[in-house]
XYZ file of C-alpha atoms in Angstrom:
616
model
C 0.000 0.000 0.000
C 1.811 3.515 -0.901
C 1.988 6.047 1.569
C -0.512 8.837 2.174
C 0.555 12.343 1.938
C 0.082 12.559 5.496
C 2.126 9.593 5.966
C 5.140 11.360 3.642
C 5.077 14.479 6.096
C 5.639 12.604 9.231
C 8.497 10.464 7.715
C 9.684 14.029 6.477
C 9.598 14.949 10.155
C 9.852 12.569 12.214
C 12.709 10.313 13.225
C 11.868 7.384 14.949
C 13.795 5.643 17.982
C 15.895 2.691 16.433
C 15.188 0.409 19.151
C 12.488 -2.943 18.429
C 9.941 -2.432 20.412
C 6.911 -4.513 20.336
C 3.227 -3.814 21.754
C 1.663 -6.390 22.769
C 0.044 -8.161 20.087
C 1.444 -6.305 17.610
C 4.704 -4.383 16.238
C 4.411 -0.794 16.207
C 5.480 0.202 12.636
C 9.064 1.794 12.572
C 9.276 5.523 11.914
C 11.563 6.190 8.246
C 14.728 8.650 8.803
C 14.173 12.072 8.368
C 14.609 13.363 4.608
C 17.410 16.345 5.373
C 16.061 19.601 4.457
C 18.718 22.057 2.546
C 17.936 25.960 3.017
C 20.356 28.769 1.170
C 20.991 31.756 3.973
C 19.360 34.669 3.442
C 20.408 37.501 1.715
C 22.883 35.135 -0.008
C 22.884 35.855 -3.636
C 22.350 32.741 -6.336
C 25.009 34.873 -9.300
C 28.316 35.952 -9.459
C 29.888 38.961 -8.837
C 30.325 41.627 -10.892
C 33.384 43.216 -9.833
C 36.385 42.341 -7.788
C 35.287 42.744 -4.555
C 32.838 40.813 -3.340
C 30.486 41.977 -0.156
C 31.344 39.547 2.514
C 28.504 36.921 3.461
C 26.160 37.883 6.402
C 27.097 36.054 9.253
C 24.627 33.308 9.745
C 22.693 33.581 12.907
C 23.457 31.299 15.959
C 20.431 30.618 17.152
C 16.998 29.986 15.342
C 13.613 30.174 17.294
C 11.471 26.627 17.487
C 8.089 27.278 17.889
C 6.254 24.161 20.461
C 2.617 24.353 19.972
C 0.892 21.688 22.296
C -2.158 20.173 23.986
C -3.096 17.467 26.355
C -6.251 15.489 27.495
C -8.394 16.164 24.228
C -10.628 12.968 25.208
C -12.359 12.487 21.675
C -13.916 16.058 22.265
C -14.570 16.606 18.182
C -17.313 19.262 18.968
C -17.132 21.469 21.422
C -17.827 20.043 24.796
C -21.158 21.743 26.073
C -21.812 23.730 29.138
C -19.702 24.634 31.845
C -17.141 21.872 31.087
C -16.744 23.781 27.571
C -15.770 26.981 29.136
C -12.261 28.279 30.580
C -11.775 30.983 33.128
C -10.048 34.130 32.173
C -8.979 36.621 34.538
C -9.817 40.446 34.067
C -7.736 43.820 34.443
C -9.850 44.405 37.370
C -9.523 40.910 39.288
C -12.915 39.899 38.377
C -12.804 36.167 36.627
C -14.788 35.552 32.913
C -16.399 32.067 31.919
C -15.686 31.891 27.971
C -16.865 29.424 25.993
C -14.272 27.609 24.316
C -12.561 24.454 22.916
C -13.888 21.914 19.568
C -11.830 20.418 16.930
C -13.092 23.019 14.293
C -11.659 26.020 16.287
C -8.788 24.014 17.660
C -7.733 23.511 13.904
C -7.735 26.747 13.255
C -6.011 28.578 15.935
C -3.302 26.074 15.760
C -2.939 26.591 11.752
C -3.112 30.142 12.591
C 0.002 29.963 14.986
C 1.970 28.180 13.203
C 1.758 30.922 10.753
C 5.327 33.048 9.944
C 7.454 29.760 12.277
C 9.449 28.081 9.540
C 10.151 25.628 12.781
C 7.104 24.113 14.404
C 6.250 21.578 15.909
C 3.277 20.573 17.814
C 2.469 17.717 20.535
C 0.948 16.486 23.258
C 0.535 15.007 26.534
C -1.948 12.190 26.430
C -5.216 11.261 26.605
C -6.224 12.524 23.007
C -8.657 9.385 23.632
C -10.846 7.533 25.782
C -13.403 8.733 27.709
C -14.807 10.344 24.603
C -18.415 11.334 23.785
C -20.741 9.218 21.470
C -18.912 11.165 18.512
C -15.339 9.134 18.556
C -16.242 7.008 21.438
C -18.974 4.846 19.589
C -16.280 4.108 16.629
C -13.459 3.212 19.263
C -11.812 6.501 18.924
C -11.576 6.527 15.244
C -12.613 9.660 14.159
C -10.094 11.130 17.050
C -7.065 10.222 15.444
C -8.173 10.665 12.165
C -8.295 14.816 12.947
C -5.706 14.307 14.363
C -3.827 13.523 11.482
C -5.339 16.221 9.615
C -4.521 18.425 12.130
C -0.655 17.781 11.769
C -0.031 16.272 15.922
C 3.601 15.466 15.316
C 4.002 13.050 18.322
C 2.264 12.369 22.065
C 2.575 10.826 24.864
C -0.051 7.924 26.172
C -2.517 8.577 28.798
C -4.061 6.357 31.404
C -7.187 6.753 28.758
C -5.233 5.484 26.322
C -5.386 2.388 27.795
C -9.235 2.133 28.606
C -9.302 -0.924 26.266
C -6.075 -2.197 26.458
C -3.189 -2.471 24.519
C -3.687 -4.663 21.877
C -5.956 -1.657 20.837
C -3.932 1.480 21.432
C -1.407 -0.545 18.943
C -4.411 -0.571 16.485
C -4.805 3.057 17.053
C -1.035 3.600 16.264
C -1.321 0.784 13.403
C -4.271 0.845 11.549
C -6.663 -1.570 10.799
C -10.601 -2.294 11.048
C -11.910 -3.097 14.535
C -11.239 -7.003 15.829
C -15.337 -6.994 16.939
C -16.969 -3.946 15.121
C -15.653 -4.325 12.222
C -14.795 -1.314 9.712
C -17.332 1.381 10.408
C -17.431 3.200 6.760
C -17.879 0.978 3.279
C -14.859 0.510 1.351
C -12.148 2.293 3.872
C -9.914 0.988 6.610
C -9.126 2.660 9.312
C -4.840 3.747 8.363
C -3.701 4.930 12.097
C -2.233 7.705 13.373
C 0.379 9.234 11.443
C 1.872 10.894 14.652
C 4.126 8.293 17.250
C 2.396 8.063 20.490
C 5.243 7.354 22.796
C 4.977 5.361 26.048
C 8.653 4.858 27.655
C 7.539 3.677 30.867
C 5.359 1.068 29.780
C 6.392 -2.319 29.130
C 5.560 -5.954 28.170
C 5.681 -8.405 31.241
C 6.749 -10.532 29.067
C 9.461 -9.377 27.042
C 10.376 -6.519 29.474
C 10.693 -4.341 26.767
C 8.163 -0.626 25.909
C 5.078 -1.670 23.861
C 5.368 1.659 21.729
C 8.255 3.577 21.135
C 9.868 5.620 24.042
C 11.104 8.785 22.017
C 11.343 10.500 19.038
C 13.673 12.930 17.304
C 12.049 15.648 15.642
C 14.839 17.092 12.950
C 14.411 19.566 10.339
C 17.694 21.610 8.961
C 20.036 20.598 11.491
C 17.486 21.095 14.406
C 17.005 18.451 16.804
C 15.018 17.800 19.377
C 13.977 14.687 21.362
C 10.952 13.927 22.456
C 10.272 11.277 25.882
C 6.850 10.388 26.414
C 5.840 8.799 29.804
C 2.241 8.481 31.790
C 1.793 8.264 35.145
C 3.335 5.143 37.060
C -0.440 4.879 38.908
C -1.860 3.809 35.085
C -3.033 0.310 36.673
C -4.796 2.762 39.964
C -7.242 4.620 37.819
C -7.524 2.212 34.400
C -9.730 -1.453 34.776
C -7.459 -4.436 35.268
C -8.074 -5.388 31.734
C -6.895 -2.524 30.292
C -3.256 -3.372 31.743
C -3.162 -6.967 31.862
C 0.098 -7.732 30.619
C 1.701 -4.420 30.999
C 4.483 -2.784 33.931
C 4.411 0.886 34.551
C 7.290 2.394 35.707
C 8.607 5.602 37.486
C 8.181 8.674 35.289
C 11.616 10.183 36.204
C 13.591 7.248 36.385
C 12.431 6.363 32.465
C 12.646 10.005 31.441
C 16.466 10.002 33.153
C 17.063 6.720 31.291
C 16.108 7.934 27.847
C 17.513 11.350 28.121
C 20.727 9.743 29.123
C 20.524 7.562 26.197
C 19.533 10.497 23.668
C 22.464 13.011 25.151
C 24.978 9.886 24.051
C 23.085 10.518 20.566
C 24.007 13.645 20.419
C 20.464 15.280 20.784
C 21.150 17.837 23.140
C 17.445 19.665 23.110
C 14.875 17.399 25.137
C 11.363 17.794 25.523
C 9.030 15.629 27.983
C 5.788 14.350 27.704
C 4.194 13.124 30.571
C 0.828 12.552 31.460
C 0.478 13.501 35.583
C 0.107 17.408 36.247
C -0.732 20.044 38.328
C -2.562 22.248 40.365
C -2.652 26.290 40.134
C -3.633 28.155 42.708
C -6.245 30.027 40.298
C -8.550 28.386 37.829
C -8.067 31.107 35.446
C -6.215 30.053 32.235
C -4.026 33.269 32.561
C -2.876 32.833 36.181
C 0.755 33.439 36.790
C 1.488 30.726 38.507
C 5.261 32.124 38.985
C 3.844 35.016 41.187
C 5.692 34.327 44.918
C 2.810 35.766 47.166
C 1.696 33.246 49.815
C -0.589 30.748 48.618
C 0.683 31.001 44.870
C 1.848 29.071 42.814
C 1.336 25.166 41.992
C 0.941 21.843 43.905
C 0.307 18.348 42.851
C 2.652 15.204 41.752
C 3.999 17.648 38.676
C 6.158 19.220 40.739
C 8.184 16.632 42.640
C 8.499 14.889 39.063
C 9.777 18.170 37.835
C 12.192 18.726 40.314
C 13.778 14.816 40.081
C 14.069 14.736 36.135
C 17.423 15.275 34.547
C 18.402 18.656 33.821
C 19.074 17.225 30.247
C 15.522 17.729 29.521
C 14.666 21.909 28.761
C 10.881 21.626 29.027
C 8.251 19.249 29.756
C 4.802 19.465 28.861
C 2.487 17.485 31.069
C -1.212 16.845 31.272
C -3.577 14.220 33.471
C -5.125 17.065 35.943
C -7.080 19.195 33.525
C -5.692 22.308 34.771
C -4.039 25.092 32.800
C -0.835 26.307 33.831
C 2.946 27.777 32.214
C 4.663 27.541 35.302
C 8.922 27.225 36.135
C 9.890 24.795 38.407
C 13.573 24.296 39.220
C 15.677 21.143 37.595
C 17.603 19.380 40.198
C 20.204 21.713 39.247
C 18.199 24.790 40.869
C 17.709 26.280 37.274
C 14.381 26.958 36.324
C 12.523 25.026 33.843
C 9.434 25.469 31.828
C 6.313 22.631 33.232
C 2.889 23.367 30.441
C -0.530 22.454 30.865
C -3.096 23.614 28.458
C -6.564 22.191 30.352
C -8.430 19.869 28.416
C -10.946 19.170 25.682
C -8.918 21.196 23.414
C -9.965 24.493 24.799
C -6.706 26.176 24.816
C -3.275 25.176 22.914
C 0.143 26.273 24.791
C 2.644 28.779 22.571
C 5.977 27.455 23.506
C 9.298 29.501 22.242
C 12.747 27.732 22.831
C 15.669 28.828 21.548
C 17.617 26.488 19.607
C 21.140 27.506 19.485
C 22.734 26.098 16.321
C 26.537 25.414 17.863
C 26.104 23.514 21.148
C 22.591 22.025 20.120
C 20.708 22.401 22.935
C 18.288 25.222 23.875
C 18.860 28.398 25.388
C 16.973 27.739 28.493
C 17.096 31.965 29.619
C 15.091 32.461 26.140
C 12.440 29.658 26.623
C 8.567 31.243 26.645
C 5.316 30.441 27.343
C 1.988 30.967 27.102
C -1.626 29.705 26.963
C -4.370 30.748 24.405
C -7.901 30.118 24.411
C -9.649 28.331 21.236
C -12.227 30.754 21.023
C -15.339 30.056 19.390
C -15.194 33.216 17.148
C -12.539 32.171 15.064
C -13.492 30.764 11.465
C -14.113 26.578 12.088
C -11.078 24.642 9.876
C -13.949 23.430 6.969
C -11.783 19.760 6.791
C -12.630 19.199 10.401
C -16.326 20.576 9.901
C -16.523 17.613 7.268
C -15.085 14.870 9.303
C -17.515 15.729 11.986
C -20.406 15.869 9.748
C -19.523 12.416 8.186
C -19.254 11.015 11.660
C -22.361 12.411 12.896
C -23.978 10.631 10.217
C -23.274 7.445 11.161
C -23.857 8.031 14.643
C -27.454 9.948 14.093
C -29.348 6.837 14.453
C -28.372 5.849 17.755
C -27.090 9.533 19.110
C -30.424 11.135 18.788
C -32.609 8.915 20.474
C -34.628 10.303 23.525
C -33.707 9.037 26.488
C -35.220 11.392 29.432
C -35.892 15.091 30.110
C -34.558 17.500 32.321
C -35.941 20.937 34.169
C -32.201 22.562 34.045
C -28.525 22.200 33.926
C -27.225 19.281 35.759
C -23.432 19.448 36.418
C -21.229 17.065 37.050
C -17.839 17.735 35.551
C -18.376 21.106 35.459
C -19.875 21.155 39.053
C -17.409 23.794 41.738
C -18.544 21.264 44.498
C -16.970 17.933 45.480
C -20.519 16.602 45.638
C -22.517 16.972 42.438
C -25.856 17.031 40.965
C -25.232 14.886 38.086
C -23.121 12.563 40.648
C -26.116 12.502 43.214
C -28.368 11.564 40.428
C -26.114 8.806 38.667
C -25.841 7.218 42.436
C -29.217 7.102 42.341
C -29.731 5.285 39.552
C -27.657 2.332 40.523
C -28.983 2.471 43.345
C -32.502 2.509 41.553
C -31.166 -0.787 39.000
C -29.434 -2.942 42.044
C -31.618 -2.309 45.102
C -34.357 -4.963 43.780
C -33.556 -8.272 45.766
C -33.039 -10.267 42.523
C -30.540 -7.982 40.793
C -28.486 -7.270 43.888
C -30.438 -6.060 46.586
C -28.174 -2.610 47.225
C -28.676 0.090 50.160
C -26.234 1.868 49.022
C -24.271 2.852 46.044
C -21.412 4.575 44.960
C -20.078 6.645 41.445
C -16.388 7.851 41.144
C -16.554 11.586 40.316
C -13.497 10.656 37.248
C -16.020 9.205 35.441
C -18.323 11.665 35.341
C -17.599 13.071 32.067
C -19.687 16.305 31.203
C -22.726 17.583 32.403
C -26.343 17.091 31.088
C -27.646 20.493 29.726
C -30.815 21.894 29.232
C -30.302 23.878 26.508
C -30.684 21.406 23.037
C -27.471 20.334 20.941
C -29.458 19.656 17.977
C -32.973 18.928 16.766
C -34.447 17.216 19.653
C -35.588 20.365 21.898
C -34.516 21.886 25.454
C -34.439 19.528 28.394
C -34.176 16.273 26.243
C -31.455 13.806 27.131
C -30.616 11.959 24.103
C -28.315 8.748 23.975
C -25.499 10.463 22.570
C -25.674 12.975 25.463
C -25.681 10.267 28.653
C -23.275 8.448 26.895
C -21.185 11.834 27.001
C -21.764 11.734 30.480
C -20.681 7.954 31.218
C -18.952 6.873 28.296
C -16.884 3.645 29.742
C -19.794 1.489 29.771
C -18.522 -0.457 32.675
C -20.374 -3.169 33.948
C -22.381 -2.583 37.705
C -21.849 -4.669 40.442
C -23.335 -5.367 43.897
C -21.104 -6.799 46.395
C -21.446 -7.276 50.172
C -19.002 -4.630 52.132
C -19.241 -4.213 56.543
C -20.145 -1.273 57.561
C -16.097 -0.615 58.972
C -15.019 -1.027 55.096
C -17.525 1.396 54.042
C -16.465 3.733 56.596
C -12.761 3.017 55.657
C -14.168 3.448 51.630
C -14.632 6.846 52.831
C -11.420 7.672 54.731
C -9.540 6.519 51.564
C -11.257 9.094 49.369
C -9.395 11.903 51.888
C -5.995 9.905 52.537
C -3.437 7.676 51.425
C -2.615 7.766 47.623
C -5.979 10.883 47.710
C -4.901 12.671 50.655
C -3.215 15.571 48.704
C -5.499 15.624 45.446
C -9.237 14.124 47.336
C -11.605 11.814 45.337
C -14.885 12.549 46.914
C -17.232 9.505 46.036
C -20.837 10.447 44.611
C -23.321 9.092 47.239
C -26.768 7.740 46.699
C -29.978 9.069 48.610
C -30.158 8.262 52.053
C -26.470 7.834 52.975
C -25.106 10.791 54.724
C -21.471 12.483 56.254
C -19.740 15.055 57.534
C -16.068 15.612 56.050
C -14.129 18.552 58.351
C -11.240 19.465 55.707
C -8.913 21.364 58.262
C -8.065 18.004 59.623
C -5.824 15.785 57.398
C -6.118 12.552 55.888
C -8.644 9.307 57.169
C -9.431 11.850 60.395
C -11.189 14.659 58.046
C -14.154 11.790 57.958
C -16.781 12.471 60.737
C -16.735 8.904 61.658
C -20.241 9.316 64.003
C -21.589 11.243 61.226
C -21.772 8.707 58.253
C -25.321 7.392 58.602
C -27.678 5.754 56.049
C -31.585 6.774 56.164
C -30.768 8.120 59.560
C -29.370 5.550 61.669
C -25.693 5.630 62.183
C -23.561 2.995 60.377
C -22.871 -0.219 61.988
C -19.139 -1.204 61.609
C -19.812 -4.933 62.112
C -22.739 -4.782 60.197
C -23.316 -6.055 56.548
C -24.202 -3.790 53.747
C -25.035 -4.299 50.329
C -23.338 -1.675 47.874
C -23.142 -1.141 44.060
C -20.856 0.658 42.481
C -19.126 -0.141 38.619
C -16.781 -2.493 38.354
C -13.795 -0.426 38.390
C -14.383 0.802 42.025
C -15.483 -2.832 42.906
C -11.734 -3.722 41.630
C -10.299 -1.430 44.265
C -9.643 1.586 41.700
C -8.870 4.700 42.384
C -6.906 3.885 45.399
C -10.536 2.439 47.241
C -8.814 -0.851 48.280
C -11.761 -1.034 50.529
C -14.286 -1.417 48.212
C -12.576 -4.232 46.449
C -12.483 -6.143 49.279
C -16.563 -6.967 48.361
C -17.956 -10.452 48.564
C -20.950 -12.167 47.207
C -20.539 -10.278 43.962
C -23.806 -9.933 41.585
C -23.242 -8.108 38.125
C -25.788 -6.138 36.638
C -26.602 -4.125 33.807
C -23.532 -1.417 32.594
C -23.640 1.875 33.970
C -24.918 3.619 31.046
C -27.696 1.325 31.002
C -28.689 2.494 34.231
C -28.609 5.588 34.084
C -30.564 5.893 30.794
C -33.179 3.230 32.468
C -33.822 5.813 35.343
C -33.865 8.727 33.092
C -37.072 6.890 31.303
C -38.610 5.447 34.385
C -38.218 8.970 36.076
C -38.926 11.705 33.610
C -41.219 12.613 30.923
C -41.985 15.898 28.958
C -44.816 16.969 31.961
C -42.418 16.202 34.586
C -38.850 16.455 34.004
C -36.128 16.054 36.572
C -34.878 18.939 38.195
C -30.918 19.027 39.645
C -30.628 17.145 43.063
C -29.835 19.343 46.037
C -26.192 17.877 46.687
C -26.414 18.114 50.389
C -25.661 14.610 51.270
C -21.797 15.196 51.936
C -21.287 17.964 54.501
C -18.036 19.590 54.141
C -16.139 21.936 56.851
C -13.095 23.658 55.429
């Protein structure tokens, strides 16, 4: 099969690690060498001279400026993502904070064609999560129709994600290889699915069996002497937040121990300029996009794994662009040789892109760390939409109509969940009430109580319509936004001590310094006093369910998806269930209660989210 024109440009720019490395299941195609580029110096005249002295040749300039445009945690987000979770917070002159809407792979398109605009060198990446977790759009086509604008819009490399590994790795090869789905098939007449044209990079993962990275670990971007490495890692706690099956087979390792390793082994290459991807992050002390998260009053700054990361990976590196958290940040954090270095984070969903300068200095190779700059930019919605990406999304759509559009409920208002400002949500009251709802009959589980993990709360439901089918419908394609993993429920027997421990681990251990507040059906209740620290900031009197305190030696049935009933999300209580029953999928559910409990005369209006008390 000849190349694609797509393909030609990547093997122009791109030079892949020489290493064999194997996914499992499948060998990730080898990157070609770069083609070298030739460019005359300017000013430098193609004739001879005309008389017998000849002006001297302008002294060709040291350094030339690489332009790094980049973007992390995209999650299949073709159109833009609707409501509060498609808006970023910009900070005004006068202190006050905006809400503008903002991200969708039309605009994105276009304000990174835009940029790239007038930079001879350019190159743009990311850091991870580009899918999984998607809506109905890319998510019903395994992620498809992601990488496929991706490769229109020119991603040069990324790094994996935990997402990326949502159905394992025998499929993120696929997604790197090509080729028609093993179950579903090809999903359009006559074409098969080609790949991504970009590498996705994934140093710190490897094969248990042959001990060696299942995708490449880096790549050397090169264009006209340039060089510049690229290390892609995700976090080491994949196999914490991603279902067992997902990684079955696979070892995660530290993220600066791999990044050391391969920056080391680049340096010896003679690639002096080093770039990390890696998908863990942040958090600012401001949610506005245009924080300075450099300012030194108290209380400034940023916190979060990012930073320890940052401050243990090899000076070798100049800049690392990270990801995981959401948040948006272009932040220095000193290398452990007390220099600063630039850390990026351009939020999610593709509502802003990060505008990275460094420096390349020509002689010594490496990149003038005093001249690196950095900035994030919204994708504003009032920008011209890139027409190829209004096509793609169109042709998508089309297949997707039949199932996308159907009715499933009706709502009163806006119901947020990921865009909810409260640990406790409406949308995550309301989804623990539906398992609750679809596992509380004796037969299909018998459950008192049930539990959601706010990560997989994707969106929220909004009232206003996204297409044809009117305000306050919920349509399939719009709870599948909401809960697109599809993960099977379960109802497992849990005492009333591992319930209450359940709880504790949600404020300490591997959550103490970044919390993952459970979403709690109707009936249980609690009291969490944040100025305490870890398991003690749970009220341990306080947790009761309809009213009566919580017995520690008594038995309680709980649901919950399977992912939490595996212990995910550092809940090791909660896998310790027994007497497992599994039920319908969580989408199911939820879409089940939505028809059971709604209609046109008598939509559902936002619960109250008052069942978690919280003292800070």
């Amino acid at each position: 099969m000849s190349a694609t024109p797509q393909k030609n440009r990547v093997a122009r720019r791109m030079l892949a690690a020489t290493a064999g490395l194997v996914t499992v299941g499948a060998l990730v195609a080898a990157m070609p060498a770069t083609a070298q580029g030739q460019v005359a110096d300017k000013g430098q005249s193609a004739g001879h001279a005309s008389h017998p002295y000849q002006k001297p040749k302008p002294k060709k300039a040291r350094t030339v400026d690489v332009q790094l445009l980049s973007f992390n945690d995209l999650h299949g987000n073709l159109e833009p993502p609707a409501g509060s979770a498609g808006a970023v917070n910009e900070k005004q002159p006068d202190g006050t904070v905006k809400s503008i809407p903002a991200g969708g792979m039309e605009y994105l398109a276009t304000s990174l064609r835009t940029a790239r605009k007038g930079h001879p060198y350019s190159i743009t990446a990311a850091g991870g999560d580009m899918v999984g977790a998607s809506p109905l759009l890319s998510g019903l086509f395994h992620d498809e129709p992601t990488i496929e604008a991706l490769n229109k819009v020119n991603l040069d490399v990324t790094a994996v994600g935990n997402h990326e590994f949502d159905e394992g790795a025998v499929e993120l090869a696929r997604l790197q290889n090509g080729g028609c789905h093993p179950t579903a098939g090809c999903f359009e007449k006559g074409k098969k699915f080609k790949g991504a044209d970009f590498p996705y990079l994934a140093a710190n993962v490897t094969s248990e069996k042959t001990g060696k990275p299942i995708l490449k670990p880096y790549t050397v971007w090169k264009k006209n002497g340039v060089k510049i490495g690229f290390i892609g890692v995700t976090l080491e706690g994949t196999p914490n937040i991603v279902t067992a099956e997902g990684v079955k087979g696979l070892k995660f390792h530290n993220e600066i121990a791999t990044v050391n390793k391969y920056a080391n082994e680049l340096d010896k290459q003679g690639v002096k300029s080093i770039v990390a991807l890696i998908h863990e992050g942040g958090a600012p002390a401001s949610s506005s996009y245009n924080y300075d998260c450099d300012s030194p009053g108290a209380g400034d700054g940023i916190s979060g794994p990012i930073v320890n990361i940052a401050k243990g990976i090899s000076p070798k590196v100049d800049a690392l662009v990270t990801g995981h958290t959401h948040q948006a940040y272009a932040c220095t954090i000193p290398d452990p040789a007390g220099n600063p270095r630039l850390v990026t984070s351009a939020s999610s969903f593709g509502k802003l892109y990060t505008d990275t300068t460094l420096t390349y200095d020509l002689k010594s190779h490496d990149i003038v760390r005093t001249s690196v700059k950095s900035a994030n930019h919204i994708v504003s919605r009032d920008q011209a939409k890139a027409a190829d990406m209004t096509s793609l999304i169109e042709r998508w759509n089309k297949l997707a109509a039949p199932i996308a559009n159907t009715p499933q409920g009706y709502i009163s208002a806006d119901i947020n969940g990921r865009g909810a400002t409260t640990p406790e949500s409406p949308l995550g009251d309301m989804i623990a009430d539906a398992q609750l709802d679809g596992m509380s009959a004796a037969d299909k589980g018998g459950a008192q109580i049930a539990f959601m993990n706010p990560g997989g709360i994707r969106s929220d439901l909004v009232y206003k319509a996204s297409g044809s089918e009117g305000d306050g419908v919920v349509t399939y394609g719009e709870a599948f936004t909401v809960q697109p993993f599809t993960n099977m429920m379960n109802a497992v027997t849990l005492t009333g001590a591992q319930v209450i421990t359940a709880l504790q681990q949600q404020v300490s251990g591997s959550n103490e310094a970044s919390p993952k507040i459970l979403q709690v059906s109707k009936g249980l209740t609690y009291t969490l006093d944040m100025t305490k620290t870890g398991a003690a900031r749970v009220v341990t009197d306080s947790v009761k369910l309809n009213g009566a305190a919580i017995n520690p030696a008594t038995s309680y049935r709980v649901a919950m998806n399977e992912f939490l009933a595996g212990g995910g999300d550092g809940f090791a209580a909660l896998g310790q269930g027994t007497n497992k029953l599994v039920g319908a999928s969580d989408l199911d559910m939820f879409n089940t209660y939505l028809k059971t409990n709604s209609s046109p005369a008598t939509p559902l209006a936002p619960p109250a989210a008052n069942r978690i008390t919280i003292i800070k």
